[in-house]
Tab-separated table of C-alpha atoms in Angstrom:
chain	number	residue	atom	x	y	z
A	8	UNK	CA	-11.618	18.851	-5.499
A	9	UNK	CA	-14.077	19.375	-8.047
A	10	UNK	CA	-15.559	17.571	-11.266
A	11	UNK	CA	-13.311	20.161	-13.302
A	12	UNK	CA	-10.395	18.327	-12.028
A	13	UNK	CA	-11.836	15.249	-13.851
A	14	UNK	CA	-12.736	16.733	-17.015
A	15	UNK	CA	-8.642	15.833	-18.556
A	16	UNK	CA	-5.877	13.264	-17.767
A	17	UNK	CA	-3.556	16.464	-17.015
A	18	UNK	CA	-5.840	17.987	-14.280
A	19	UNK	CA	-6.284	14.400	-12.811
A	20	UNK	CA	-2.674	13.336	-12.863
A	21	UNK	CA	-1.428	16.879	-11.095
A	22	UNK	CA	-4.609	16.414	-8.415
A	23	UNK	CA	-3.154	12.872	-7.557
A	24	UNK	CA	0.664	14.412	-7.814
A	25	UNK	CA	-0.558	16.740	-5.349
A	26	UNK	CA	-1.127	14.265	-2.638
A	27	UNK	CA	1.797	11.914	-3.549
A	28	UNK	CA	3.948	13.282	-0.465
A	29	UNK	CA	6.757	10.773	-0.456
A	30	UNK	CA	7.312	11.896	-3.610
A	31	UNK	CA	8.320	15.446	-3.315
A	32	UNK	CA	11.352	13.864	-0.820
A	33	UNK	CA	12.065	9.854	-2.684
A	34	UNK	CA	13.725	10.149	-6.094
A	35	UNK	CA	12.582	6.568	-6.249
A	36	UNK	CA	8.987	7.238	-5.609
A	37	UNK	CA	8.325	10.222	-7.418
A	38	UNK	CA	9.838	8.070	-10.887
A	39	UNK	CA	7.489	4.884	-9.766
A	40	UNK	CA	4.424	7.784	-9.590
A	41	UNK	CA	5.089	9.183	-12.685
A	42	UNK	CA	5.126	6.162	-14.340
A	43	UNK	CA	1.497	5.240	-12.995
A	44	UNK	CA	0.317	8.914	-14.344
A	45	UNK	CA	1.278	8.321	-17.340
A	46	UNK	CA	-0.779	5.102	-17.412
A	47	UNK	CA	-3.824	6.845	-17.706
A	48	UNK	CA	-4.628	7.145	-21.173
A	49	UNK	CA	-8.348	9.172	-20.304
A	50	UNK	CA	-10.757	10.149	-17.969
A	51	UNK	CA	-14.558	10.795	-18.800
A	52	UNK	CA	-17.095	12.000	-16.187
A	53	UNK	CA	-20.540	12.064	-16.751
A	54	UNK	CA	-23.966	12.569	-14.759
A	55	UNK	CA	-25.569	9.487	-13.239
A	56	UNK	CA	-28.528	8.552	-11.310
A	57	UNK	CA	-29.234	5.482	-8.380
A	58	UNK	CA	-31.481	4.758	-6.134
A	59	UNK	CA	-30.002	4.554	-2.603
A	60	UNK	CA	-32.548	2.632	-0.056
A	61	UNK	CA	-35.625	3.542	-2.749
A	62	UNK	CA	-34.394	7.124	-3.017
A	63	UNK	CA	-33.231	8.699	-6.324
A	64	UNK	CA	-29.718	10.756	-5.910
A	65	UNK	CA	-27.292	11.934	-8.350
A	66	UNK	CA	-23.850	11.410	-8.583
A	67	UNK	CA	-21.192	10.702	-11.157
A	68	UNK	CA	-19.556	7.980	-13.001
A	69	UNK	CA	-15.871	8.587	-13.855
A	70	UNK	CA	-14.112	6.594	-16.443
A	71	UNK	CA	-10.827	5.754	-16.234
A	72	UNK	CA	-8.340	4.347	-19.457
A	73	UNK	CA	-5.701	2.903	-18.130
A	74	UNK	CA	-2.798	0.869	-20.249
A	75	UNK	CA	-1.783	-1.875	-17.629
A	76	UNK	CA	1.947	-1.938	-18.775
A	77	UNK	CA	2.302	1.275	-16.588
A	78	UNK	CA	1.773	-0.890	-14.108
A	79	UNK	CA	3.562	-3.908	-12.191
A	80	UNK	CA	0.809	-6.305	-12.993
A	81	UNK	CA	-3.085	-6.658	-13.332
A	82	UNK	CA	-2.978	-6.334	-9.370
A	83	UNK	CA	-1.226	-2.912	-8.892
A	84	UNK	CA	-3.530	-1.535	-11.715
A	85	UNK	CA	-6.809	-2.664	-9.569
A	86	UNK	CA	-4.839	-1.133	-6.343
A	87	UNK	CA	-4.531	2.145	-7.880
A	88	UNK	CA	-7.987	2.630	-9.316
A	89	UNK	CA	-9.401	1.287	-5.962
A	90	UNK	CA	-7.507	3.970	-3.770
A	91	UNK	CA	-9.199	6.561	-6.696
A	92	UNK	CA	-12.450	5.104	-6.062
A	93	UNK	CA	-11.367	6.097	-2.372
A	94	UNK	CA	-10.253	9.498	-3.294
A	95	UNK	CA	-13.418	10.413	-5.531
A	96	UNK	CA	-15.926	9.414	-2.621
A	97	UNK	CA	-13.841	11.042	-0.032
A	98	UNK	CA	-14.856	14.728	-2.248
A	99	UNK	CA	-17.673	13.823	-3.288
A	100	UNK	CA	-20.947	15.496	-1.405
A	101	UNK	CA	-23.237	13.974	1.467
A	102	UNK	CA	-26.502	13.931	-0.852
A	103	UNK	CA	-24.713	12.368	-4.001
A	104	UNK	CA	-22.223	9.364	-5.430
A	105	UNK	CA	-19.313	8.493	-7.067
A	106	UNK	CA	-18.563	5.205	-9.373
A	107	UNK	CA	-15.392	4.354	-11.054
A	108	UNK	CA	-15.398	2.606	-13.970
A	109	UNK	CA	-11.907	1.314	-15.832
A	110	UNK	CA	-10.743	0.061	-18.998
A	111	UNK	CA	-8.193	-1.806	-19.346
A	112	UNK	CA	-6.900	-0.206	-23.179
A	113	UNK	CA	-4.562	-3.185	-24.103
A	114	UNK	CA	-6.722	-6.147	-23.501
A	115	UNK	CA	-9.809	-4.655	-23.425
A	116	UNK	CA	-10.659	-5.648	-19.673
A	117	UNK	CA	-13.403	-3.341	-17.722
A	118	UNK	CA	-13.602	-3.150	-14.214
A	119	UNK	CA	-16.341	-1.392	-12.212
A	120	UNK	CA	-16.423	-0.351	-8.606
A	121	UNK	CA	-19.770	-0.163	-6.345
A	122	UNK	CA	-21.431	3.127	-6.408
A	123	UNK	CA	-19.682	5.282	-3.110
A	124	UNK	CA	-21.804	7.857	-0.998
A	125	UNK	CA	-20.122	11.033	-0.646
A	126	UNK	CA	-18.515	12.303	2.678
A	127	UNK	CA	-18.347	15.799	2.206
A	128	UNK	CA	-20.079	18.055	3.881
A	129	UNK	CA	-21.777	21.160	1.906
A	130	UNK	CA	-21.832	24.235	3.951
């Protein structure tokens, strides 16, 4: 993964297709997926600096929309983005960070996750 794939709701929504492998075998599943894809309304990524034990690194917010009526309650919503906030830091590299950020479109909610180091390793 790369920070093209979260430059539009279609690249993000086929890069978390991608890894949805119960779907590509449960009828079931795949439906209940594609009905949390289409909850995301947009994605923004932007440039972001933190200091990480008095050291300056750079990383990225993302920005998720998200209309929670995609979603089985306020609780499977926060599930989601938190296994993204997962997902981002998992790709992300060793020397930066990733922070989700999501609002909530239909009642104007935000929700913000703590800033993740990256685990990738640059070769």
């Amino acid at each position: 993964m790369n920070y093209l794939s979260l430059t539009s709701v279609e690249a993000l929504r086929g890069l978390v297709d991608l890894y949805n492998f119960a779907a590509r075998q449960d009828e079931q599943a795949r439906r209940a997926q594609a009905r949390l894809l289409e909850g995301i309304v947009d994605v923004q990524s932007r440039g972001k600096d933190h200091l990480f034990h008095g050291v300056p690194i750079r990383g990225t917010e993302v920005t998720l929309s998200l209309k929670q009526d995609h979603f089985a309650g306020e609780g499977d919503m926060f599930l989601f983005a938190s296994v993204l906030s997962e997902f981002f830091a998992l790709y992300a590299s060793v020397n930066s960070f990733t922070q989700l950020v999501v609002n909530e479109i239909e009642q104007g909610e935000q929700y913000s996750w703590p800033s993740r180091i990256g685990q990738q390793i640059i070769l």
